[in-house]
Tab-separated table of C-alpha atoms in Angstrom:
chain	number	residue	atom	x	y	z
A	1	UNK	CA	0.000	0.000	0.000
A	2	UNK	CA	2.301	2.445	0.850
A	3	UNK	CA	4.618	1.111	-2.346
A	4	UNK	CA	1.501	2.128	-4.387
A	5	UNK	CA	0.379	5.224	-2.326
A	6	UNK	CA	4.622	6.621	-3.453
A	7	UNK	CA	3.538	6.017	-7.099
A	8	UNK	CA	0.458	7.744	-6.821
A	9	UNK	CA	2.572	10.911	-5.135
A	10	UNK	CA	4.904	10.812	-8.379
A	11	UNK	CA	2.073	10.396	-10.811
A	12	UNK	CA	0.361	13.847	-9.465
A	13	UNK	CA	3.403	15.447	-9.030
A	14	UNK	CA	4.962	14.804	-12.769
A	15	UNK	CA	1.134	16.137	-14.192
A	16	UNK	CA	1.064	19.160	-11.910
A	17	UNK	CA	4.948	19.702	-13.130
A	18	UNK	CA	3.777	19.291	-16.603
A	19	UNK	CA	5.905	16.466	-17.338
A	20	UNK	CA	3.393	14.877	-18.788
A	21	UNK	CA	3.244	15.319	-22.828
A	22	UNK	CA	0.266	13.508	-23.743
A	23	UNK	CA	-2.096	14.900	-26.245
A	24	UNK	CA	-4.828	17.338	-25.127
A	25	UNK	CA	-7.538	19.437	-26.435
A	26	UNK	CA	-6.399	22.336	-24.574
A	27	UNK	CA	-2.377	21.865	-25.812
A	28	UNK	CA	-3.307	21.337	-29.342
A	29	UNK	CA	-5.425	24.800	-28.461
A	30	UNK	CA	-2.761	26.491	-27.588
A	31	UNK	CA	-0.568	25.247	-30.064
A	32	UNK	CA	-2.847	26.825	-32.920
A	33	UNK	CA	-3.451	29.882	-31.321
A	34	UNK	CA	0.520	30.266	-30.811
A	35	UNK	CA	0.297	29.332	-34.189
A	36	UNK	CA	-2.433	31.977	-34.914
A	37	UNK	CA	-0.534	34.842	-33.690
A	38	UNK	CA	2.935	34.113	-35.518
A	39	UNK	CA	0.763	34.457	-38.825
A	40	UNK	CA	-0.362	37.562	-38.512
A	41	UNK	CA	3.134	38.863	-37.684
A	42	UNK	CA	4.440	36.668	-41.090
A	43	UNK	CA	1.278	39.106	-43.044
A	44	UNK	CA	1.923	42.105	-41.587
A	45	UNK	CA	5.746	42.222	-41.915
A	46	UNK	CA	6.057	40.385	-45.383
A	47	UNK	CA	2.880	41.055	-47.817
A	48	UNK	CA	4.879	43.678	-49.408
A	49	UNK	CA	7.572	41.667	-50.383
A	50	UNK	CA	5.463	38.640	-50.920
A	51	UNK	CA	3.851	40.666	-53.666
A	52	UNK	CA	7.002	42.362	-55.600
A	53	UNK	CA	8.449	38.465	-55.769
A	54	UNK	CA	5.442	37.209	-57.356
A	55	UNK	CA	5.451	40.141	-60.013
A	56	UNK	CA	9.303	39.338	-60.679
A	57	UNK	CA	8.470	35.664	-61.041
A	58	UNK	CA	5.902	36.282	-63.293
A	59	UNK	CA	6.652	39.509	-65.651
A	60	UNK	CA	10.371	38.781	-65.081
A	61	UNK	CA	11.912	42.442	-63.960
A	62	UNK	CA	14.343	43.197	-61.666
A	63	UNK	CA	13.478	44.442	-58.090
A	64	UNK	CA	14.141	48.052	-58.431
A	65	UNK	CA	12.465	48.275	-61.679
A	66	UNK	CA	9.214	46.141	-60.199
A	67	UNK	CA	8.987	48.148	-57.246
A	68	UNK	CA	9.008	51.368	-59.046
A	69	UNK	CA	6.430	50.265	-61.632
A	70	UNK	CA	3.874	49.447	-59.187
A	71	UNK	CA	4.581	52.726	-57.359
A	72	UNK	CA	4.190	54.736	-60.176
A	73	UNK	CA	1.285	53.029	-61.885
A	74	UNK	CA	-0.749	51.555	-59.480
A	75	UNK	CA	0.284	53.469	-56.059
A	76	UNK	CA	1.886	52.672	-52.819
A	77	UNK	CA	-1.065	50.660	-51.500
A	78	UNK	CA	-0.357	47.828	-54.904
A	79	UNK	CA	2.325	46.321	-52.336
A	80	UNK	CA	-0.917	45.027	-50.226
A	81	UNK	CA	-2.833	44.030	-53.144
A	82	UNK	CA	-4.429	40.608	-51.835
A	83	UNK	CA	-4.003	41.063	-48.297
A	84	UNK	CA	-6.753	40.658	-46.995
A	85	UNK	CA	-7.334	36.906	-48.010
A	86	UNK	CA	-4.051	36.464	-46.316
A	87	UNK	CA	-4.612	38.254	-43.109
A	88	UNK	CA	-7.329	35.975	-42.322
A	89	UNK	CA	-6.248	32.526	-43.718
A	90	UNK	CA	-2.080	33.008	-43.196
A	91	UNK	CA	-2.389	32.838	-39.354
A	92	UNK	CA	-4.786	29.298	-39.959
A	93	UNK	CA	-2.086	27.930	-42.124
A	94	UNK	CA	0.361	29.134	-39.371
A	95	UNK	CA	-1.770	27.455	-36.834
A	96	UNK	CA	-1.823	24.304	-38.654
A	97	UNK	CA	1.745	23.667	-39.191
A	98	UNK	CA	2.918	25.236	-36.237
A	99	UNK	CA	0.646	22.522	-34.201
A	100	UNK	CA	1.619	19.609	-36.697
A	101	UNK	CA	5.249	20.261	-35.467
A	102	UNK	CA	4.636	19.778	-32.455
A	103	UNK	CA	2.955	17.395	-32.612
A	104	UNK	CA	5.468	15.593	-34.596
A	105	UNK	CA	7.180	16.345	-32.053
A	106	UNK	CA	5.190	14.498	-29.223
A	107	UNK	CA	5.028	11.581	-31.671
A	108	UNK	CA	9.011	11.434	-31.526
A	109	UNK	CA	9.124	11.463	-27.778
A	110	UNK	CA	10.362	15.051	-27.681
A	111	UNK	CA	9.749	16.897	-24.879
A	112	UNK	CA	8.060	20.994	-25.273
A	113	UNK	CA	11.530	21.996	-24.174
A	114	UNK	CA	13.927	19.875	-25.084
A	115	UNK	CA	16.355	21.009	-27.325
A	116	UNK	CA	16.037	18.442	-31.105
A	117	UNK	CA	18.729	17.062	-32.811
A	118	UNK	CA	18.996	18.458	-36.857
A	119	UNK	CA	17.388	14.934	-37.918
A	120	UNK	CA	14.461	15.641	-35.580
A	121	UNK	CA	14.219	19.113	-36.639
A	122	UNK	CA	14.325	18.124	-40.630
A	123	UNK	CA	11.600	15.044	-39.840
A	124	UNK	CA	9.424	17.319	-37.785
A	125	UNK	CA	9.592	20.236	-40.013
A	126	UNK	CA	8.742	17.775	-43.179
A	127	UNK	CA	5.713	16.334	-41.607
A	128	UNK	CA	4.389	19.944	-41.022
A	129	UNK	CA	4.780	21.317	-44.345
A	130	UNK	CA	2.987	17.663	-45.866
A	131	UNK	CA	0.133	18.538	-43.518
A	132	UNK	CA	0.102	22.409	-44.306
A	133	UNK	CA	-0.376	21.739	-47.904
A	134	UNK	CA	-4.158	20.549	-47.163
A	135	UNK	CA	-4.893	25.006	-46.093
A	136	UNK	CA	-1.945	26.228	-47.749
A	137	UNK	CA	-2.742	25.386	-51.647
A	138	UNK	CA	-5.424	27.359	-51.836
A	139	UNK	CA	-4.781	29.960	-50.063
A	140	UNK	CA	-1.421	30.182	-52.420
A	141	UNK	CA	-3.444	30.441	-55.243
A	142	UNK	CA	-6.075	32.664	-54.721
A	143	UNK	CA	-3.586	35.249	-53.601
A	144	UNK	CA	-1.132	34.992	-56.330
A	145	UNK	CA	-4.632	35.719	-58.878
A	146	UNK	CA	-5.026	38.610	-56.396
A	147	UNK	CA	-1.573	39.967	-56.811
A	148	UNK	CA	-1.487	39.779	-60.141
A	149	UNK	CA	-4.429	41.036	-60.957
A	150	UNK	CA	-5.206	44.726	-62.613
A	151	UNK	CA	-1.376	45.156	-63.371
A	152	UNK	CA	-0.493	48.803	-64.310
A	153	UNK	CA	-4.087	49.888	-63.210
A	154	UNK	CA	-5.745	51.658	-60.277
A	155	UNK	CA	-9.325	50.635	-59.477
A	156	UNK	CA	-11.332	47.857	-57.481
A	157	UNK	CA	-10.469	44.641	-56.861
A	158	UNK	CA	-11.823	41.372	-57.170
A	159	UNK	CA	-12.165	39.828	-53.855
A	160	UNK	CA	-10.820	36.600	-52.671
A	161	UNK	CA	-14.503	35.209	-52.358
A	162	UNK	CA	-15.176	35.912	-55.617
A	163	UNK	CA	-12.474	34.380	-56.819
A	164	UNK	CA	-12.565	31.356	-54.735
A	165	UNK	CA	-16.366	31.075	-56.199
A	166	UNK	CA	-15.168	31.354	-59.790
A	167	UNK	CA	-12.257	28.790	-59.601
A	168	UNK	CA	-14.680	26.124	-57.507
A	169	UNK	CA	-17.501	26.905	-60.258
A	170	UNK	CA	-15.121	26.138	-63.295
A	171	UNK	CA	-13.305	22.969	-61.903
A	172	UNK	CA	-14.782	21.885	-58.525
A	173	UNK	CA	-12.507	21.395	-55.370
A	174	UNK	CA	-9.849	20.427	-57.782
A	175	UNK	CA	-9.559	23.644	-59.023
A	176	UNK	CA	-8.808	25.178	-55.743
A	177	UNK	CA	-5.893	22.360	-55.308
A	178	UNK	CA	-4.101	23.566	-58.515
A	179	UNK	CA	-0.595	22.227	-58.947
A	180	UNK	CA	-0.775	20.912	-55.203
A	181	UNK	CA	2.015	18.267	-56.292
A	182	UNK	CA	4.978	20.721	-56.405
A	183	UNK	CA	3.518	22.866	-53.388
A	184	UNK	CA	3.690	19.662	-51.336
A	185	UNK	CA	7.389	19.433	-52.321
A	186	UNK	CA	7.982	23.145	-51.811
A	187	UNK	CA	6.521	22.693	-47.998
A	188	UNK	CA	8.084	19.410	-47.072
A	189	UNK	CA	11.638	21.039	-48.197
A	190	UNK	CA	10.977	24.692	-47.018
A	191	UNK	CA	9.442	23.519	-43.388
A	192	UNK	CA	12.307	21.168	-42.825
A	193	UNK	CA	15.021	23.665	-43.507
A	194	UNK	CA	13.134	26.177	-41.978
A	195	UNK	CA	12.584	24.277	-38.515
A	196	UNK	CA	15.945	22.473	-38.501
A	197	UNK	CA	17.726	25.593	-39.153
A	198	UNK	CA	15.842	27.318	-36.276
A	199	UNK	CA	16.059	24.925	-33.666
A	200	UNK	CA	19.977	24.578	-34.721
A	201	UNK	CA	20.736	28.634	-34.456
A	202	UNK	CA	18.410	29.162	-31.696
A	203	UNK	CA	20.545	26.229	-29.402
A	204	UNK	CA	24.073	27.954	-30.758
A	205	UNK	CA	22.775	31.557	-29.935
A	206	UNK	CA	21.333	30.749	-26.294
A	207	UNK	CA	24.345	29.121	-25.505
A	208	UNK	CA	26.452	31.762	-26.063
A	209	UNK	CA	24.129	34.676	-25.407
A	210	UNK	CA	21.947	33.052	-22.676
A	211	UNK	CA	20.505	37.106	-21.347
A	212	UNK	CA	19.371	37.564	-24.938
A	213	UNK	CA	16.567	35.074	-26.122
A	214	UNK	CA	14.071	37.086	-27.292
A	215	UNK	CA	17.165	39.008	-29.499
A	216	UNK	CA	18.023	35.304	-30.365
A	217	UNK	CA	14.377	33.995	-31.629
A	218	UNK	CA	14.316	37.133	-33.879
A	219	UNK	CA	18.243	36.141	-35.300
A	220	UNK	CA	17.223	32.505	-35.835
A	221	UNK	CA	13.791	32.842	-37.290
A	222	UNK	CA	15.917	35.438	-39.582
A	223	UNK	CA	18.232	33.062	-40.373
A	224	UNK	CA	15.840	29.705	-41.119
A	225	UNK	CA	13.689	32.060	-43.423
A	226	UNK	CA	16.837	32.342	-45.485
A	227	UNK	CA	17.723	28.524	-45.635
A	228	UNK	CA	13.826	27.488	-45.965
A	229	UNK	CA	13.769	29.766	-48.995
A	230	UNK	CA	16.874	28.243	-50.517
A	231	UNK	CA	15.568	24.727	-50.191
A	232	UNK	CA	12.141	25.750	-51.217
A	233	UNK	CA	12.889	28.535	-54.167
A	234	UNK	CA	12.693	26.464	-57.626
A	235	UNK	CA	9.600	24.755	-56.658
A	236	UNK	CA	7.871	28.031	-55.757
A	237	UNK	CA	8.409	29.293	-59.029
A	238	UNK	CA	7.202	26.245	-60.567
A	239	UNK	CA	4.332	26.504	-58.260
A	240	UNK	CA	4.014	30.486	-59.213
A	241	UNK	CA	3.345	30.138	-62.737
A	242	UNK	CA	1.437	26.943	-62.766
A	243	UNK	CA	-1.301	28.534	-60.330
A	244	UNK	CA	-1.053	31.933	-62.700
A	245	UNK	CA	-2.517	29.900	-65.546
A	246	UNK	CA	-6.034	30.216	-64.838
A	247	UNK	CA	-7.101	28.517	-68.254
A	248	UNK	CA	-4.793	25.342	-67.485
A	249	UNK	CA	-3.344	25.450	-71.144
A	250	UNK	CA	-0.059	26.672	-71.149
A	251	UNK	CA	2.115	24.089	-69.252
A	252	UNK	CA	-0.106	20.501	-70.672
A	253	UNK	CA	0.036	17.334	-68.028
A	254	UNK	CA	2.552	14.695	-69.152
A	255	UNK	CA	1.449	11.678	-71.038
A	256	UNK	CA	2.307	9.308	-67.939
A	257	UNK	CA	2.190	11.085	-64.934
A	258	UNK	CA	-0.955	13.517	-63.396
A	259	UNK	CA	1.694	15.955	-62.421
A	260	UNK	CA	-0.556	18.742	-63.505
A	261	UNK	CA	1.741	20.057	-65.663
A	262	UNK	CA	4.750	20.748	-63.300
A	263	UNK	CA	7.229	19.222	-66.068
A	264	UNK	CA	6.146	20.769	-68.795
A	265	UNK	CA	6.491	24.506	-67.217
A	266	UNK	CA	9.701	22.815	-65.302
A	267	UNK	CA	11.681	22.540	-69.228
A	268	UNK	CA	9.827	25.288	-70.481
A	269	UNK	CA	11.565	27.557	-67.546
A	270	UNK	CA	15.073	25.657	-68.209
A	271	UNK	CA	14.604	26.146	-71.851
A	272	UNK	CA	14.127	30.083	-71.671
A	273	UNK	CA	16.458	31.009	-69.140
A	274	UNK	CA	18.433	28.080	-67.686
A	275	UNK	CA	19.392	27.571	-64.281
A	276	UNK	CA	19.054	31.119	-63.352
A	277	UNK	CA	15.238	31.056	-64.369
A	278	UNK	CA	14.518	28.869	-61.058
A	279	UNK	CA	15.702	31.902	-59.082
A	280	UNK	CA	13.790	34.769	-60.685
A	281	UNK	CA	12.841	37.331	-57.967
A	282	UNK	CA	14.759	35.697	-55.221
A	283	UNK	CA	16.156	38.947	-54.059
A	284	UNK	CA	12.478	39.845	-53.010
A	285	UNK	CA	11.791	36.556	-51.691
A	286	UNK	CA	14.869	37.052	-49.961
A	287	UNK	CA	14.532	39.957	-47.727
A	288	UNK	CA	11.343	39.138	-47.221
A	289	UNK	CA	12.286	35.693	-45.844
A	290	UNK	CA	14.507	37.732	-43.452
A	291	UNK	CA	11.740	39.724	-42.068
A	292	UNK	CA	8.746	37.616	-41.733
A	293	UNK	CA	10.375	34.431	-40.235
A	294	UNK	CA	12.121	36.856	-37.786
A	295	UNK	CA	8.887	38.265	-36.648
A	296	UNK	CA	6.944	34.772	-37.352
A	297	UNK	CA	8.942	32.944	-34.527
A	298	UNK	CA	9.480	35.488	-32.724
A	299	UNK	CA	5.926	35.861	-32.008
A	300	UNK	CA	5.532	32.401	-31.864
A	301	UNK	CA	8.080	31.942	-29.102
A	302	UNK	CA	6.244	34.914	-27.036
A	303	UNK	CA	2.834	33.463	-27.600
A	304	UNK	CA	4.051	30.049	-26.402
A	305	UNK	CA	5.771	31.636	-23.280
A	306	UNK	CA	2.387	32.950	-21.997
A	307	UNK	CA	-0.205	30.061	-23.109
A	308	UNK	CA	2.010	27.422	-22.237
């Protein structure tokens, strides 16, 4: 009795030390509100330079020459063209994959604290992109049709609604998942850098500057924005111009694989420009990688300290 009346002690102890890391409503709660609040931040600091990459991409200008364009012909406020789609549905693809991680991380027998390994961090970060690809496909390609959209023109524009209505009317639920094959490879890459790189640079940085961790969440989520765009680059401007094509004719599906025409605008993009082509408007991307992911965890991080 007494043997089992230690055990019991421990048992209450461990869940009121919150040892225990069992799933829960209320943790997976918490988790996508954490998640929640690091999207808006990503929005807010990055739209701008979310748009001015998709423009290079897609009309193939340099960044100077972009930004002025849109300045001059369409006005300061063309930099937050489709922003409002994001500002409500970034922060629920935040919340997804920010809550798939960790709860990868559960599954892996990783503790909420404990520091990962680089092979935990890339397996983690994979299995969170796969999973963010079921919100983040659409939402990728109703904003690019937004962004795009009234090019060297002031006046109204089309809301996401309508334009979510349009695609589902022409081609069904399909529609919305347009070229969701290379998107899935652009997450699983981009979240796996992006998460191993964090949790690598964040571990380095508090070990060395242990007074400064809310400086070094902002440095590392700076830094894995940069390596998650590397890893991820080529595949979002596959995934840029194949979700630009709203008639679905110029980049055919190959004869033997549904790959909704990935390989056929993969050549075409080698044949026109070569290697450099995959990188088209990565100084954009770039900077804007910087930014966001610097505010994204850092938010993230602060949200977690006071939920959790």
């Amino acid at each position: 009795m007494e043997a089992q009346h230690k055990e019991f002690e421990e048992f209450v102890h461990h869940k009121l030390e919150g040892e225990d890391e069992s799933f829960s409503f209320e943790r997976v709660a918490k988790d996508l509100l954490a998640g929640s609040l690091a999207g808006v931040a990503n929005v807010v600091s990055g739209h701008p330079l979310d748009t001015v990459k998709v423009r290079m991409q897609m009309l193939e200008v340099g960044f100077l020459k972009c930004m002025k364009s849109m300045v001059a012909q369409e006005g300061p406020l063309s930099f937050y063209k489709g922003v409002e789609y994001p500002l409500y549905s970034v922060p629920i693809v935040n919340a997804v994959v920010f809550a798939a991680y960790e709860s990868a991380k559960k599954m892996m027998g990783i503790k909420r604290d404990q520091e990962l390994t680089l092979a935990q961090g890339l397996v983690a970060g994979a299995w969170a992109g796969f999973v963010n690809c079921i919100v983040v496909t659409p939402v990728e390609l109703i904003k690019i049709h937004q962004q795009m959209e009234g090019i060297g023109k002031r006046g109204r524009q089309t809301s996401a609604w309508e334009i979510t209505k349009k695609i589902y009317g022409a081609d069904g639920i399909r529609g919305l998942y347009k070229a969701n094959g290379i998107t899935i490879l652009r997450e699983t890459f981009g979240w796996a850098a992006r998460f191993a790189s964090y949790e690598t640079a964040r571990v380095i940085l508090n070990n060395k500057f242990e007074s400064l961790s809310v400086v070094n969440d902002f440095i590392a989520g700076g830094f894995s924005g940069l390596v998650a765009w590397v890893a991820q680059y080529p595949q979002d401007i596959i995934k840029t111009k194949l979700q630009s094509d709203l008639a679905g004719t110029k980049y055919p599906r190959h004869k033997l694989f549904r790959d909704g025409g990935t390989i056929a605008c993969t050549l075409e993009i080698w044949r026109k420009e070569g290697i450099r082509g995959y990188w088209t408007g990565f100084s954009a991307c770039a900077l804007r990688a910087v930014i966001a992911n610097a505010f994204t965890f850092l938010a993230y991080e602060q949200a977690k300290s006071l939920l959790l």
